[in-house]
Amino acid sequence: MSRVLVPCHVKSTVALQVGDVRTSQGRPGVLVIDVTFPGLPPFELQEITFKNYYTAFLSIRVRQQTAGHTLAKWVTCLRDYSLMPDPHSEEGAQEYVSLFKHQMLCDMARVLELRLILRQPSPLWLSFTVEELQIYQQEPNSPSVTFPKWLSHPVSNEQPAPSVEGLPDPSRVSSEVQQMWALTEMIRASHTSTRIGRFDVDGCYDLNLLSYT
């Protein structure tokens, strides 16, 4: 899948003091970097790449244009993503990082602005930031390859053709598989619960929460 580098303006870093995160050296533990896209219409963010420099945790917020073209809103799409497994050691301190849209907690369409919130709780590192920040969008003429949310129903343009007689209804498959998955996790968490389930002669599988006939 092709991607296109998005021209952007990275604003100066702003240091925040939140609670008691300021250390004895007076170094703030939280930094904010705002990224704007002058002259660019709302776009679908595909990927973010950067080189870490001693940042332990990263959160990302995006300002999105709403469907009704009302006032744009800020949403959190990544929260406390770990860039250093142990903030007190140098592992991951200067690694190159790629974050893709399917790793985010929200839809990355109609993006207007981006805000990176960097956090370093360790007093060992006197400075931290991210470098070589680059933002990519999907090439307009490239076929769309999406990573659907876990067991979500297909959107309108992905709805399957009417089912053939005798085959299962696709609109029911997602919810039924989701129930099966949830029950499997319950059984895995508690071995005693495996005694609840049984296969009946008429093909009904009863786990008190799921009935599939």
PDB file of C-alpha atoms in Angstrom, residues 112-199:
ATOM      1  CA  LEU A 112      -6.755  18.575  11.284  1.00  0.00           C
ATOM      2  CA  GLU A 113      -4.065  18.758  13.998  1.00  0.00           C
ATOM      3  CA  LEU A 114      -1.905  16.406  16.018  1.00  0.00           C
ATOM      4  CA  ARG A 115      -0.653  16.677  19.603  1.00  0.00           C
ATOM      5  CA  LEU A 116       2.119  14.515  21.051  1.00  0.00           C
ATOM      6  CA  ILE A 117       2.335  14.289  24.841  1.00  0.00           C
ATOM      7  CA  LEU A 118       5.710  12.987  25.991  1.00  0.00           C
ATOM      8  CA  ARG A 119       6.357  11.743  29.515  1.00  0.00           C
ATOM      9  CA  GLN A 120       9.555  10.778  31.286  1.00  0.00           C
ATOM     10  CA  PRO A 121       9.101  10.009  35.008  1.00  0.00           C
ATOM     11  CA  SER A 122      12.750   9.112  35.652  1.00  0.00           C
ATOM     12  CA  PRO A 123      15.070  11.839  37.013  1.00  0.00           C
ATOM     13  CA  LEU A 124      18.050  10.157  35.305  1.00  0.00           C
ATOM     14  CA  TRP A 125      17.485  11.829  31.933  1.00  0.00           C
ATOM     15  CA  LEU A 126      17.715  15.615  31.964  1.00  0.00           C
ATOM     16  CA  SER A 127      16.183  16.031  28.498  1.00  0.00           C
ATOM     17  CA  PHE A 128      13.869  14.025  26.272  1.00  0.00           C
ATOM     18  CA  THR A 129      11.951  14.562  23.049  1.00  0.00           C
ATOM     19  CA  VAL A 130      11.157  12.928  19.695  1.00  0.00           C
ATOM     20  CA  GLU A 131      13.113  13.707  16.543  1.00  0.00           C
ATOM     21  CA  GLU A 132      12.701  13.329  12.774  1.00  0.00           C
ATOM     22  CA  LEU A 133       8.918  13.338  13.106  1.00  0.00           C
ATOM     23  CA  GLN A 134       7.096  12.408   9.893  1.00  0.00           C
ATOM     24  CA  ILE A 135       3.374  12.023   9.193  1.00  0.00           C
ATOM     25  CA  TYR A 136       1.993   9.913   6.340  1.00  0.00           C
ATOM     26  CA  GLN A 137      -1.379   9.581   4.711  1.00  0.00           C
ATOM     27  CA  GLN A 138      -2.608   6.943   2.308  1.00  0.00           C
ATOM     28  CA  GLU A 139      -2.077   7.748  -1.360  1.00  0.00           C
ATOM     29  CA  PRO A 140      -5.465   8.929  -2.723  1.00  0.00           C
ATOM     30  CA  ASN A 141      -5.432   6.486  -5.670  1.00  0.00           C
ATOM     31  CA  SER A 142      -4.180   3.557  -3.607  1.00  0.00           C
ATOM     32  CA  PRO A 143      -6.636   0.748  -2.786  1.00  0.00           C
ATOM     33  CA  SER A 144      -7.913   1.082   0.742  1.00  0.00           C
ATOM     34  CA  VAL A 145      -6.629  -1.597   3.094  1.00  0.00           C
ATOM     35  CA  THR A 146      -8.274  -1.305   6.471  1.00  0.00           C
ATOM     36  CA  PHE A 147      -7.778  -3.076   9.763  1.00  0.00           C
ATOM     37  CA  PRO A 148     -11.351  -3.480  11.032  1.00  0.00           C
ATOM     38  CA  LYS A 149     -12.015  -3.194  14.735  1.00  0.00           C
ATOM     39  CA  TRP A 150     -12.157  -6.525  16.554  1.00  0.00           C
ATOM     40  CA  LEU A 151     -15.307  -8.375  15.519  1.00  0.00           C
ATOM     41  CA  SER A 152     -16.968  -5.198  14.272  1.00  0.00           C
ATOM     42  CA  HIS A 153     -19.794  -5.224  11.760  1.00  0.00           C
ATOM     43  CA  PRO A 154     -18.828  -4.179   8.222  1.00  0.00           C
ATOM     44  CA  VAL A 155     -19.548  -0.605   7.220  1.00  0.00           C
ATOM     45  CA  SER A 156     -22.149   0.107   4.543  1.00  0.00           C
ATOM     46  CA  ASN A 157     -19.756  -0.079   1.584  1.00  0.00           C
ATOM     47  CA  GLU A 158     -18.338  -3.370   2.888  1.00  0.00           C
ATOM     48  CA  GLN A 159     -21.664  -5.118   3.424  1.00  0.00           C
ATOM     49  CA  PRO A 160     -21.674  -8.542   1.754  1.00  0.00           C
ATOM     50  CA  ALA A 161     -24.130  -9.434  -0.975  1.00  0.00           C
ATOM     51  CA  PRO A 162     -27.439 -10.974   0.123  1.00  0.00           C
ATOM     52  CA  SER A 163     -26.806 -14.415   1.542  1.00  0.00           C
ATOM     53  CA  VAL A 164     -27.545 -17.501  -0.516  1.00  0.00           C
ATOM     54  CA  GLU A 165     -30.312 -19.682   0.815  1.00  0.00           C
ATOM     55  CA  GLY A 166     -28.937 -22.324   3.146  1.00  0.00           C
ATOM     56  CA  LEU A 167     -25.843 -20.291   4.161  1.00  0.00           C
ATOM     57  CA  PRO A 168     -25.523 -18.420   7.500  1.00  0.00           C
ATOM     58  CA  ASP A 169     -26.574 -14.777   7.632  1.00  0.00           C
ATOM     59  CA  PRO A 170     -23.343 -12.682   7.661  1.00  0.00           C
ATOM     60  CA  SER A 171     -24.993 -10.014   9.818  1.00  0.00           C
ATOM     61  CA  ARG A 172     -25.302 -12.531  12.665  1.00  0.00           C
ATOM     62  CA  VAL A 173     -21.849 -14.076  12.446  1.00  0.00           C
ATOM     63  CA  SER A 174     -19.992 -11.233  14.152  1.00  0.00           C
ATOM     64  CA  SER A 175     -22.130 -11.119  17.305  1.00  0.00           C
ATOM     65  CA  GLU A 176     -22.224 -14.903  17.650  1.00  0.00           C
ATOM     66  CA  VAL A 177     -18.460 -15.247  17.255  1.00  0.00           C
ATOM     67  CA  GLN A 178     -17.983 -12.432  19.742  1.00  0.00           C
ATOM     68  CA  GLN A 179     -20.100 -14.299  22.282  1.00  0.00           C
ATOM     69  CA  MET A 180     -18.155 -17.486  21.669  1.00  0.00           C
ATOM     70  CA  TRP A 181     -14.864 -15.625  22.127  1.00  0.00           C
ATOM     71  CA  ALA A 182     -16.040 -14.058  25.395  1.00  0.00           C
ATOM     72  CA  LEU A 183     -17.129 -17.423  26.752  1.00  0.00           C
ATOM     73  CA  THR A 184     -13.856 -19.025  25.726  1.00  0.00           C
ATOM     74  CA  GLU A 185     -11.999 -16.380  27.738  1.00  0.00           C
ATOM     75  CA  MET A 186     -14.271 -17.053  30.720  1.00  0.00           C
ATOM     76  CA  ILE A 187     -13.570 -20.777  30.511  1.00  0.00           C
ATOM     77  CA  ARG A 188      -9.833 -20.174  30.233  1.00  0.00           C
ATOM     78  CA  ALA A 189      -9.934 -17.955  33.336  1.00  0.00           C
ATOM     79  CA  SER A 190     -11.860 -20.467  35.416  1.00  0.00           C
ATOM     80  CA  HIS A 191     -11.369 -24.201  34.863  1.00  0.00           C
ATOM     81  CA  THR A 192     -14.432 -24.999  36.964  1.00  0.00           C
ATOM     82  CA  SER A 193     -16.667 -23.197  34.503  1.00  0.00           C
ATOM     83  CA  THR A 194     -15.913 -25.818  31.852  1.00  0.00           C
ATOM     84  CA  ARG A 195     -18.365 -28.107  33.625  1.00  0.00           C
ATOM     85  CA  ILE A 196     -21.208 -25.724  32.779  1.00  0.00           C
ATOM     86  CA  GLY A 197     -21.132 -26.307  29.032  1.00  0.00           C
ATOM     87  CA  ARG A 198     -22.624 -29.297  27.294  1.00  0.00           C
ATOM     88  CA  PHE A 199     -23.557 -30.393  23.789  1.00  0.00           C
TER      89      PHE A 199
END
